[in-house]
mmCIF file of N, CA and C in Angstrom:
data_model
loop_
_atom_site.group_PDB
_atom_site.id
_atom_site.type_symbol
_atom_site.label_atom_id
_atom_site.label_comp_id
_atom_site.label_asym_id
_atom_site.label_seq_id
_atom_site.Cartn_x
_atom_site.Cartn_y
_atom_site.Cartn_z
ATOM 1 N N MET A 95 27.196 -21.422 -36.904
ATOM 2 C CA MET A 95 26.285 -20.347 -37.235
ATOM 3 C C MET A 95 25.002 -20.954 -37.794
ATOM 4 N N GLU A 96 23.893 -20.374 -37.423
ATOM 5 C CA GLU A 96 22.613 -20.901 -37.887
ATOM 6 C C GLU A 96 22.419 -20.556 -39.354
ATOM 7 N N ASN A 97 21.608 -21.367 -39.996
ATOM 8 C CA ASN A 97 21.330 -21.135 -41.395
ATOM 9 C C ASN A 97 20.506 -19.867 -41.558
ATOM 10 N N GLU A 98 21.054 -18.890 -42.261
ATOM 11 C CA GLU A 98 20.386 -17.602 -42.408
ATOM 12 C C GLU A 98 19.252 -17.656 -43.419
ATOM 13 N N ASN A 99 19.160 -18.748 -44.165
ATOM 14 C CA ASN A 99 18.124 -18.855 -45.175
ATOM 15 C C ASN A 99 16.810 -19.383 -44.602
ATOM 16 N N GLN A 100 16.832 -19.826 -43.361
ATOM 17 C CA GLN A 100 15.597 -20.341 -42.758
ATOM 18 C C GLN A 100 14.675 -19.182 -42.426
ATOM 19 N N PRO A 101 13.395 -19.326 -42.758
ATOM 20 C CA PRO A 101 12.463 -18.248 -42.392
ATOM 21 C C PRO A 101 12.292 -18.209 -40.874
ATOM 22 N N GLN A 102 12.077 -17.015 -40.378
ATOM 23 C CA GLN A 102 11.896 -16.887 -38.936
ATOM 24 C C GLN A 102 10.558 -17.498 -38.557
ATOM 25 N N ARG A 103 10.566 -18.155 -37.395
ATOM 26 C CA ARG A 103 9.331 -18.780 -36.919
ATOM 27 C C ARG A 103 8.345 -17.708 -36.501
ATOM 28 N N GLN A 104 7.124 -17.894 -36.892
ATOM 29 C CA GLN A 104 6.068 -17.001 -36.446
ATOM 30 C C GLN A 104 5.509 -17.550 -35.142
ATOM 31 N N MET A 105 5.445 -16.719 -34.135
ATOM 32 C CA MET A 105 4.887 -17.166 -32.868
ATOM 33 C C MET A 105 3.381 -16.954 -32.904
ATOM 34 N N ASP A 106 2.692 -17.851 -32.263
ATOM 35 C CA ASP A 106 1.237 -17.779 -32.197
ATOM 36 C C ASP A 106 0.836 -16.599 -31.316
ATOM 37 N N PRO A 107 0.031 -15.677 -31.855
ATOM 38 C CA PRO A 107 -0.369 -14.504 -31.056
ATOM 39 C C PRO A 107 -1.132 -14.878 -29.786
ATOM 40 N N SER A 108 -1.817 -16.016 -29.796
ATOM 41 C CA SER A 108 -2.576 -16.406 -28.603
ATOM 42 C C SER A 108 -1.641 -16.622 -27.411
ATOM 43 N N PHE A 109 -0.411 -17.001 -27.690
ATOM 44 C CA PHE A 109 0.591 -17.166 -26.631
ATOM 45 C C PHE A 109 0.752 -15.841 -25.880
ATOM 46 N N PHE A 110 0.877 -14.750 -26.636
ATOM 47 C CA PHE A 110 1.056 -13.435 -26.029
ATOM 48 C C PHE A 110 -0.227 -12.966 -25.355
ATOM 49 N N TYR A 111 -1.362 -13.247 -25.975
ATOM 50 C CA TYR A 111 -2.637 -12.865 -25.373
ATOM 51 C C TYR A 111 -2.826 -13.550 -24.027
ATOM 52 N N ASN A 112 -2.422 -14.811 -23.939
ATOM 53 C CA ASN A 112 -2.540 -15.539 -22.673
ATOM 54 C C ASN A 112 -1.651 -14.909 -21.603
ATOM 55 N N ILE A 113 -0.433 -14.582 -21.985
ATOM 56 C CA ILE A 113 0.489 -13.964 -21.025
ATOM 57 C C ILE A 113 -0.049 -12.608 -20.570
ATOM 58 N N ILE A 114 -0.527 -11.816 -21.534
ATOM 59 C CA ILE A 114 -1.078 -10.503 -21.197
ATOM 60 C C ILE A 114 -2.279 -10.657 -20.272
ATOM 61 N N GLY A 115 -3.134 -11.621 -20.562
ATOM 62 C CA GLY A 115 -4.299 -11.864 -19.707
ATOM 63 C C GLY A 115 -3.898 -12.235 -18.292
ATOM 64 N N GLN A 116 -2.885 -13.082 -18.171
ATOM 65 C CA GLN A 116 -2.414 -13.484 -16.846
ATOM 66 C C GLN A 116 -1.857 -12.275 -16.094
ATOM 67 N N LYS A 117 -1.105 -11.438 -16.796
ATOM 68 C CA LYS A 117 -0.517 -10.258 -16.157
ATOM 69 C C LYS A 117 -1.605 -9.280 -15.736
ATOM 70 N N GLU A 118 -2.649 -9.138 -16.551
ATOM 71 C CA GLU A 118 -3.754 -8.253 -16.178
ATOM 72 C C GLU A 118 -4.433 -8.744 -14.908
ATOM 73 N N VAL A 119 -4.600 -10.058 -14.791
ATOM 74 C CA VAL A 119 -5.217 -10.628 -13.590
ATOM 75 C C VAL A 119 -4.322 -10.370 -12.378
ATOM 76 N N GLN A 120 -3.010 -10.557 -12.558
ATOM 77 C CA GLN A 120 -2.077 -10.314 -11.455
ATOM 78 C C GLN A 120 -2.095 -8.843 -11.036
ATOM 79 N N ILE A 121 -2.125 -7.941 -12.013
ATOM 80 C CA ILE A 121 -2.144 -6.512 -11.712
ATOM 81 C C ILE A 121 -3.424 -6.149 -10.982
ATOM 82 N N SER A 122 -4.527 -6.709 -11.414
ATOM 83 C CA SER A 122 -5.806 -6.437 -10.763
ATOM 84 C C SER A 122 -5.781 -6.912 -9.308
ATOM 85 N N ALA A 123 -5.255 -8.110 -9.090
ATOM 86 C CA ALA A 123 -5.182 -8.650 -7.729
ATOM 87 C C ALA A 123 -4.267 -7.793 -6.857
ATOM 88 N N LEU A 124 -3.136 -7.383 -7.403
ATOM 89 C CA LEU A 124 -2.216 -6.530 -6.640
ATOM 90 C C LEU A 124 -2.847 -5.178 -6.339
ATOM 91 N N SER A 125 -3.592 -4.661 -7.284
ATOM 92 C CA SER A 125 -4.277 -3.386 -7.073
ATOM 93 C C SER A 125 -5.281 -3.485 -5.930
ATOM 94 N N GLN A 126 -6.049 -4.560 -5.916
ATOM 95 C CA GLN A 126 -7.021 -4.757 -4.845
ATOM 96 C C GLN A 126 -6.323 -4.934 -3.505
ATOM 97 N N GLU A 127 -5.222 -5.663 -3.505
ATOM 98 C CA GLU A 127 -4.463 -5.866 -2.266
ATOM 99 C C GLU A 127 -3.891 -4.535 -1.779
ATOM 100 N N TYR A 128 -3.408 -3.716 -2.706
ATOM 101 C CA TYR A 128 -2.847 -2.414 -2.367
ATOM 102 C C TYR A 128 -3.901 -1.528 -1.699
ATOM 103 N N VAL A 129 -5.101 -1.510 -2.267
ATOM 104 C CA VAL A 129 -6.180 -0.707 -1.702
ATOM 105 C C VAL A 129 -6.520 -1.196 -0.295
ATOM 106 N N ALA A 130 -6.568 -2.517 -0.117
ATOM 107 C CA ALA A 130 -6.878 -3.078 1.203
ATOM 108 C C ALA A 130 -5.805 -2.694 2.216
ATOM 109 N N VAL A 131 -4.548 -2.734 1.804
ATOM 110 C CA VAL A 131 -3.447 -2.374 2.710
ATOM 111 C C VAL A 131 -3.514 -0.882 3.048
ATOM 112 N N LEU A 132 -3.843 -0.054 2.062
ATOM 113 C CA LEU A 132 -3.984 1.379 2.334
ATOM 114 C C LEU A 132 -5.086 1.634 3.357
ATOM 115 N N GLN A 133 -6.210 0.950 3.199
ATOM 116 C CA GLN A 133 -7.316 1.131 4.134
ATOM 117 C C GLN A 133 -6.936 0.663 5.531
ATOM 118 N N GLU A 134 -6.254 -0.471 5.608
ATOM 119 C CA GLU A 134 -5.815 -0.977 6.908
ATOM 120 C C GLU A 134 -4.827 -0.004 7.543
ATOM 121 N N ASN A 135 -3.923 0.518 6.738
ATOM 122 C CA ASN A 135 -2.927 1.468 7.228
ATOM 123 C C ASN A 135 -3.604 2.723 7.774
ATOM 124 N N GLN A 136 -4.614 3.209 7.060
ATOM 125 C CA GLN A 136 -5.329 4.399 7.524
ATOM 126 C C GLN A 136 -6.019 4.120 8.855
ATOM 127 N N GLY A 137 -6.630 2.949 8.973
ATOM 128 C CA GLY A 137 -7.278 2.583 10.227
ATOM 129 C C GLY A 137 -6.287 2.494 11.371
ATOM 130 N N LEU A 138 -5.123 1.925 11.096
ATOM 131 C CA LEU A 138 -4.093 1.817 12.135
ATOM 132 C C LEU A 138 -3.568 3.192 12.534
ATOM 133 N N LYS A 139 -3.426 4.085 11.558
ATOM 134 C CA LYS A 139 -2.976 5.445 11.870
ATOM 135 C C LYS A 139 -3.974 6.136 12.791
ATOM 136 N N GLU A 140 -5.264 5.973 12.488
ATOM 137 C CA GLU A 140 -6.295 6.598 13.313
ATOM 138 C C GLU A 140 -6.283 6.027 14.729
ATOM 139 N N ARG A 141 -6.138 4.713 14.846
ATOM 140 C CA ARG A 141 -6.088 4.089 16.170
ATOM 141 C C ARG A 141 -4.869 4.566 16.952
ATOM 142 N N LEU A 142 -3.732 4.668 16.266
ATOM 143 C CA LEU A 142 -2.510 5.138 16.914
ATOM 144 C C LEU A 142 -2.672 6.576 17.397
ATOM 145 N N GLN A 143 -3.283 7.409 16.565
ATOM 146 C CA GLN A 143 -3.476 8.799 16.952
ATOM 147 C C GLN A 143 -4.380 8.900 18.180
ATOM 148 N N LYS A 144 -5.460 8.121 18.201
ATOM 149 C CA LYS A 144 -6.355 8.139 19.359
ATOM 150 C C LYS A 144 -5.642 7.638 20.612
ATOM 151 N N ALA A 145 -4.837 6.580 20.452
ATOM 152 C CA ALA A 145 -4.108 6.034 21.594
ATOM 153 C C ALA A 145 -3.097 7.049 22.128
ATOM 154 N N GLU A 146 -2.425 7.748 21.226
ATOM 155 C CA GLU A 146 -1.453 8.750 21.653
ATOM 156 C C GLU A 146 -2.149 9.901 22.378
ATOM 157 N N GLU A 147 -3.329 10.284 21.877
ATOM 158 C CA GLU A 147 -4.077 11.352 22.546
ATOM 159 C C GLU A 147 -4.496 10.927 23.950
ATOM 160 N N LEU A 148 -4.981 9.696 24.092
ATOM 161 C CA LEU A 148 -5.372 9.198 25.413
ATOM 162 C C LEU A 148 -4.167 9.126 26.343
ATOM 163 N N LEU A 149 -3.063 8.640 25.822
ATOM 164 C CA LEU A 149 -1.847 8.529 26.625
ATOM 165 C C LEU A 149 -1.382 9.907 27.069
ATOM 166 N N HIS A 150 -1.461 10.864 26.168
ATOM 167 C CA HIS A 150 -1.045 12.225 26.500
ATOM 168 C C HIS A 150 -1.938 12.809 27.596
ATOM 169 N N LYS A 151 -3.241 12.540 27.501
ATOM 170 C CA LYS A 151 -4.171 13.042 28.523
ATOM 171 C C LYS A 151 -3.899 12.395 29.876
ATOM 172 N N GLN A 152 -3.579 11.088 29.872
ATOM 173 C CA GLN A 152 -3.330 10.378 31.120
ATOM 174 C C GLN A 152 -2.021 10.820 31.752
ATOM 175 N N ASN A 153 -1.033 11.104 30.964
ATOM 176 C CA ASN A 153 0.279 11.470 31.495
ATOM 177 C C ASN A 153 0.412 12.966 31.767
ATOM 178 N N LYS A 154 -0.554 13.715 31.334
ATOM 179 C CA LYS A 154 -0.483 15.155 31.552
ATOM 180 C C LYS A 154 -0.684 15.432 33.038
ATOM 181 N N PRO A 155 0.279 16.071 33.669
ATOM 182 C CA PRO A 155 0.137 16.340 35.108
ATOM 183 C C PRO A 155 -0.997 17.334 35.336
ATOM 184 N N ASN A 156 -1.714 17.089 36.407
ATOM 185 C CA ASN A 156 -2.794 18.011 36.762
ATOM 186 C C ASN A 156 -2.167 19.294 37.285
ATOM 187 N N GLN A 157 -2.161 20.247 36.426
ATOM 188 C CA GLN A 157 -1.567 21.511 36.838
ATOM 189 C C GLN A 157 -2.621 22.339 37.564
ATOM 190 N N LYS A 158 -2.319 22.579 38.824
ATOM 191 C CA LYS A 158 -3.244 23.386 39.628
ATOM 192 C C LYS A 158 -2.836 24.834 39.457
ATOM 193 N N LYS A 159 -3.843 25.643 39.293
ATOM 194 C CA LYS A 159 -3.542 27.054 39.154
ATOM 195 C C LYS A 159 -3.122 27.600 40.498
ATOM 196 N N LYS A 160 -1.986 28.209 40.497
ATOM 197 C CA LYS A 160 -1.499 28.813 41.734
ATOM 198 C C LYS A 160 -2.113 30.199 41.858
ATOM 199 N N GLY A 161 -2.704 30.404 42.988
ATOM 200 C CA GLY A 161 -3.318 31.705 43.228
ATOM 201 C C GLY A 161 -2.247 32.716 43.579
ATOM 202 N N GLY A 162 -2.231 33.771 42.866
ATOM 203 C CA GLY A 162 -1.271 34.820 43.168
ATOM 204 C C GLY A 162 -1.816 35.724 44.265
ATOM 205 N N LYS A 163 -0.959 36.516 44.793
ATOM 206 C CA LYS A 163 -1.400 37.454 45.825
ATOM 207 C C LYS A 163 -2.282 38.498 45.201
ATOM 208 N N ARG A 164 -3.386 38.718 45.855
ATOM 209 C CA ARG A 164 -4.276 39.757 45.343
ATOM 210 C C ARG A 164 -3.946 41.052 46.065
ATOM 211 N N SER A 165 -3.910 42.086 45.322
ATOM 212 C CA SER A 165 -3.622 43.349 45.980
ATOM 213 C C SER A 165 -4.858 44.173 46.160
#
């Protein structure tokens, strides 16, 4: 068992400030990356939608109107 009479070590606050600073930088970088991925995703969605519309137009059979009997 450790000696209970020893005072607890005080940790240097700068240690925590450094860690917090590093985490803030990491969060900022991840945030910027997230925004870039969202923008890329939106662009890809738009391209996919346009491609699907073009494909639908190309595959749509030319429906000729059938003339009915006129009375």
